[in-house]
mmCIF file of C-alpha atoms in Angstrom:
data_model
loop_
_atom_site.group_PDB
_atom_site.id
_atom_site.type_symbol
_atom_site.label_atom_id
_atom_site.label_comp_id
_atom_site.label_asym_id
_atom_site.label_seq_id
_atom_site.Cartn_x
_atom_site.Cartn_y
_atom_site.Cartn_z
ATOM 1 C CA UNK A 1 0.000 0.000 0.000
ATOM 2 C CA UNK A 2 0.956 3.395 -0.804
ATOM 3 C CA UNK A 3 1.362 6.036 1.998
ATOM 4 C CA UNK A 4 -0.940 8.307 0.561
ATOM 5 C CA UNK A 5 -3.771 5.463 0.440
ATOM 6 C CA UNK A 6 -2.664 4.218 4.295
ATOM 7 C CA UNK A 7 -3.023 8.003 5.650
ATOM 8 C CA UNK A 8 -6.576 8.090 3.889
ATOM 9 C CA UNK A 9 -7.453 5.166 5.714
ATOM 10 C CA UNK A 10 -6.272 6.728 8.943
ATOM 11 C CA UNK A 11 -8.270 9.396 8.466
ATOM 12 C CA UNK A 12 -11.477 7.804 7.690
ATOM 13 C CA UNK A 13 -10.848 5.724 10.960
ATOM 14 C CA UNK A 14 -10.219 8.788 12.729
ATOM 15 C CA UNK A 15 -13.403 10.733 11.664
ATOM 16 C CA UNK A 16 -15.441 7.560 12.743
ATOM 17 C CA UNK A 17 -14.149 7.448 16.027
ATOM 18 C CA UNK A 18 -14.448 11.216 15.982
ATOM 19 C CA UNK A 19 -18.315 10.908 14.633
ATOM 20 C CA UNK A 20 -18.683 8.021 17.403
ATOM 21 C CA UNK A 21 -17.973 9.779 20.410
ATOM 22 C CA UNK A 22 -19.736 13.574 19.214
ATOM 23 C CA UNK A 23 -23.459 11.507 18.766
ATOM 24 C CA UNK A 24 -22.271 9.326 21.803
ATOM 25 C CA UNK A 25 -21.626 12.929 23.798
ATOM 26 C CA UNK A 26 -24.649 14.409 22.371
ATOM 27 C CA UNK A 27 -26.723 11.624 23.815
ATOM 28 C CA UNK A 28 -24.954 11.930 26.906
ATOM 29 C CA UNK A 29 -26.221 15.043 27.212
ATOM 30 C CA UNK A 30 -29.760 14.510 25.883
ATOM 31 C CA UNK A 31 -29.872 12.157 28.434
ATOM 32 C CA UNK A 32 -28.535 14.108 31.635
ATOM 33 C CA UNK A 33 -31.846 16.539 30.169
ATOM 34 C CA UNK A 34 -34.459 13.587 30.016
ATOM 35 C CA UNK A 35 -33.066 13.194 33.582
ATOM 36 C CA UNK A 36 -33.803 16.450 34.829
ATOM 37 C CA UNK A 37 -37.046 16.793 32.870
ATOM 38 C CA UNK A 38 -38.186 12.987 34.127
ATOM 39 C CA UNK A 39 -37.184 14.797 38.233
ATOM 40 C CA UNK A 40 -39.044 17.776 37.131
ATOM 41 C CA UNK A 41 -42.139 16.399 35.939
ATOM 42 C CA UNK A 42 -42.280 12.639 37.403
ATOM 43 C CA UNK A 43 -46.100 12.286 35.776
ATOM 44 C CA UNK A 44 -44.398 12.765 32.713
ATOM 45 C CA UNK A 45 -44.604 9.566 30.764
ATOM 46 C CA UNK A 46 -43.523 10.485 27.303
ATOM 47 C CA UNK A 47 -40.179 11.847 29.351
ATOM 48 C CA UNK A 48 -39.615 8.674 31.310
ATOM 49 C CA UNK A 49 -40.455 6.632 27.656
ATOM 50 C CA UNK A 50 -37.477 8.969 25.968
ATOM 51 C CA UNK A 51 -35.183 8.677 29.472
ATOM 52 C CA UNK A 52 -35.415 4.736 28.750
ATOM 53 C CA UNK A 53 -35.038 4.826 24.918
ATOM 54 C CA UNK A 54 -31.895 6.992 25.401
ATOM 55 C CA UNK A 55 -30.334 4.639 28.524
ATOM 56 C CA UNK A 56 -30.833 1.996 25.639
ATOM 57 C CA UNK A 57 -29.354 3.472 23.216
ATOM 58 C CA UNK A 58 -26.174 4.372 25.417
ATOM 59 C CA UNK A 59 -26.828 0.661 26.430
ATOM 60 C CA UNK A 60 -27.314 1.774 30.554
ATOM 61 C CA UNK A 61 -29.060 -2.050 30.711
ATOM 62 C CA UNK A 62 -29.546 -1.322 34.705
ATOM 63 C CA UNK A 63 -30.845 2.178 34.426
ATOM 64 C CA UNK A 64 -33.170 1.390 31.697
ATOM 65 C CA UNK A 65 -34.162 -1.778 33.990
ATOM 66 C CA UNK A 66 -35.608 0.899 36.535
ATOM 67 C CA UNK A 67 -37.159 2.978 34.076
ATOM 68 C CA UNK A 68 -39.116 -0.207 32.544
ATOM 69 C CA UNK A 69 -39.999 -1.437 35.702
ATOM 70 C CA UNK A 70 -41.379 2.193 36.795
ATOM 71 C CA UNK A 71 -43.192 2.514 33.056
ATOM 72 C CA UNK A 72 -45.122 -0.612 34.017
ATOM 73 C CA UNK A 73 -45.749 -0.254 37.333
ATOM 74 C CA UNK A 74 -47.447 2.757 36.140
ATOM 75 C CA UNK A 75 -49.447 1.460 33.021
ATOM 76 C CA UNK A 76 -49.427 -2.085 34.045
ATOM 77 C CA UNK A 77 -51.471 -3.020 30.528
ATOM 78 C CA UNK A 78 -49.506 -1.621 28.292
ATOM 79 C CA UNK A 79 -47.958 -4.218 26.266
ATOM 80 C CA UNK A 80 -45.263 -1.829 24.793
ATOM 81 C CA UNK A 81 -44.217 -1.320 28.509
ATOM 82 C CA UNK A 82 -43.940 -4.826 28.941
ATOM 83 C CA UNK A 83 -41.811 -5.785 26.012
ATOM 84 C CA UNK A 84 -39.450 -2.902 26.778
ATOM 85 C CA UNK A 85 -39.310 -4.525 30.116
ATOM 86 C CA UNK A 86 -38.426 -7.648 28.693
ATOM 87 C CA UNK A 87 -35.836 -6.551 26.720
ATOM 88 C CA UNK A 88 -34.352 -4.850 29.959
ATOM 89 C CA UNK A 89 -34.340 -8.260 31.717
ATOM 90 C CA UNK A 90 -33.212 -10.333 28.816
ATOM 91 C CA UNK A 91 -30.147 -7.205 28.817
ATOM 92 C CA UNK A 92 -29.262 -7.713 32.550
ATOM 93 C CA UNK A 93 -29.339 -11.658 32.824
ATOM 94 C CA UNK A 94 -32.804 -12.434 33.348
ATOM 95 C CA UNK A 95 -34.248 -14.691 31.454
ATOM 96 C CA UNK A 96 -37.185 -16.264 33.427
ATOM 97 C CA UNK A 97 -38.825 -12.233 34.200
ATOM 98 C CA UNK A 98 -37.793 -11.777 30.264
ATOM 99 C CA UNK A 99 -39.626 -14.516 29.404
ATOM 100 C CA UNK A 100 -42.946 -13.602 31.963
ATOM 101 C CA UNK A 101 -42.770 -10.345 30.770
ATOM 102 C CA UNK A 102 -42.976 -11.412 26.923
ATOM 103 C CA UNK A 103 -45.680 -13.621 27.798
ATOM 104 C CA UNK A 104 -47.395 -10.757 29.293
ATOM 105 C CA UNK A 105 -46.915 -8.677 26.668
ATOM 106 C CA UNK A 106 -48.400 -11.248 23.789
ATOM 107 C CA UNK A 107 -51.384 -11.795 26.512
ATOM 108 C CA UNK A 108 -52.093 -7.410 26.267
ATOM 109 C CA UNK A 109 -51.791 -7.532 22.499
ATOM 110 C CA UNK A 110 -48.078 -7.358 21.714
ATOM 111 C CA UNK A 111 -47.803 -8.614 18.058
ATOM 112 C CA UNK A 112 -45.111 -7.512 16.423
ATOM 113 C CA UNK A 113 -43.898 -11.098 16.091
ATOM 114 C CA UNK A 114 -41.444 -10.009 13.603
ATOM 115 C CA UNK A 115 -39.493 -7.614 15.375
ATOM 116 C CA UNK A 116 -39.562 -10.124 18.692
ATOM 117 C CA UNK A 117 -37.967 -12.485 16.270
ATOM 118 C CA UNK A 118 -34.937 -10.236 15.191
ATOM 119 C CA UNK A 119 -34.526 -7.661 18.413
ATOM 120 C CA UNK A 120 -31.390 -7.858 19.396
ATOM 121 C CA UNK A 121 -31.854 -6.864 22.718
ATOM 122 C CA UNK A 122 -33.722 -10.926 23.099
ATOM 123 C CA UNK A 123 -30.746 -12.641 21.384
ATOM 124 C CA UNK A 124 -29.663 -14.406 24.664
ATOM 125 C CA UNK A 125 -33.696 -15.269 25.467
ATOM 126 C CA UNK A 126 -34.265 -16.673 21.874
ATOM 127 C CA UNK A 127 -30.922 -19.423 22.673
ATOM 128 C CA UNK A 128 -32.820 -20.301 25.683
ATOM 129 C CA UNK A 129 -35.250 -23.215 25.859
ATOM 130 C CA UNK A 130 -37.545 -20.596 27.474
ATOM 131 C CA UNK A 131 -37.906 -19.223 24.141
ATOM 132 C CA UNK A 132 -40.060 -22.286 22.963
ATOM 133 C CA UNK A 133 -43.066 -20.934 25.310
ATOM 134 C CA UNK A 134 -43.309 -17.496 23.695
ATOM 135 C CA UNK A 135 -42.864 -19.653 20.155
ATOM 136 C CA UNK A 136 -45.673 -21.886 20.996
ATOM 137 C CA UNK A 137 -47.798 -18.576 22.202
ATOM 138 C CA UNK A 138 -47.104 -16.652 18.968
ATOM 139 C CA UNK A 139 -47.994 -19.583 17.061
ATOM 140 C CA UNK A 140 -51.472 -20.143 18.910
ATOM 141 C CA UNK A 141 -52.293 -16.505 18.126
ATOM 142 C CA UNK A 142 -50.900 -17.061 14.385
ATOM 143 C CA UNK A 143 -52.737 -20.335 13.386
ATOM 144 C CA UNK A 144 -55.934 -20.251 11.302
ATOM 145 C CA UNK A 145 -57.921 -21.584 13.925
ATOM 146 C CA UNK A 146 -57.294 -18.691 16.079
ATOM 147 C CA UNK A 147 -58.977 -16.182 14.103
#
């Protein structure tokens, strides 16, 4: 290789792990906002919904535990809440409450069976045996004789 065409490369690499940690900053800082704004208005639930989304995103698996848990202790039916949950559990080494908590989900009305089936966040559920109930679940809601 050329040393023109190795000092291009180094500069790509460099303005990727420049580009990585500005967005990874600025989401830092978004979240340290959703913080205040989630202290500031604790009814809030479209705040506490963005506070989680962003711990996810800077993969905080424990802090966006809480926020799950808090989500669903305050709209226990919302199936949403409990697959967010889920994927919280399934994050921090929980399997069996992952599991429970997809269950739940499917049993409110979760159905994106699709997205359940490629979320990374479930990747260590789905290798489980555990796995087979929610499979046997989505396939009793699937099958012609359900409808």
């Amino acid at each position: 290789m050329t040393n023109s065409v190795v000092d291009s490369e180094r500069t790509i690499d460099a303005n990727r792990r420049l580009r990585w940690r500005l967005n990874r900053s600025a989401l830092a800082f978004e979240t340290s906002v959703l913080e205040r704004l989630v202290d500031n208005h604790p009814g809030n639930i479209d705040f506490l919904v963005a506070l989680g989304q962003a711990y996810a995103r800077l993969r905080r698996h424990q802090r966006g535990l809480e926020v799950d848990r808090t989500l669903v202790a305050r709209q226990p039916d919302e199936p949403t809440f409990r697959y967010n949950l889920a994927c919280s559990l399934a994050l921090t080494g929980d399997l069996n409450g992952a599991c429970g908590e997809l269950l739940q989900a499917i049993t409110l009305g979760y159905r994106d069976f699709e997205h359940l089936l490629a979320d990374e966040d479930l990747v260590a559920l789905r290798r489980d045996n555990r796995f087979g109930l929610i499979r046997d679940r989505m396939a009793e809601l699937t099958s012609p004789q359900s409808s």
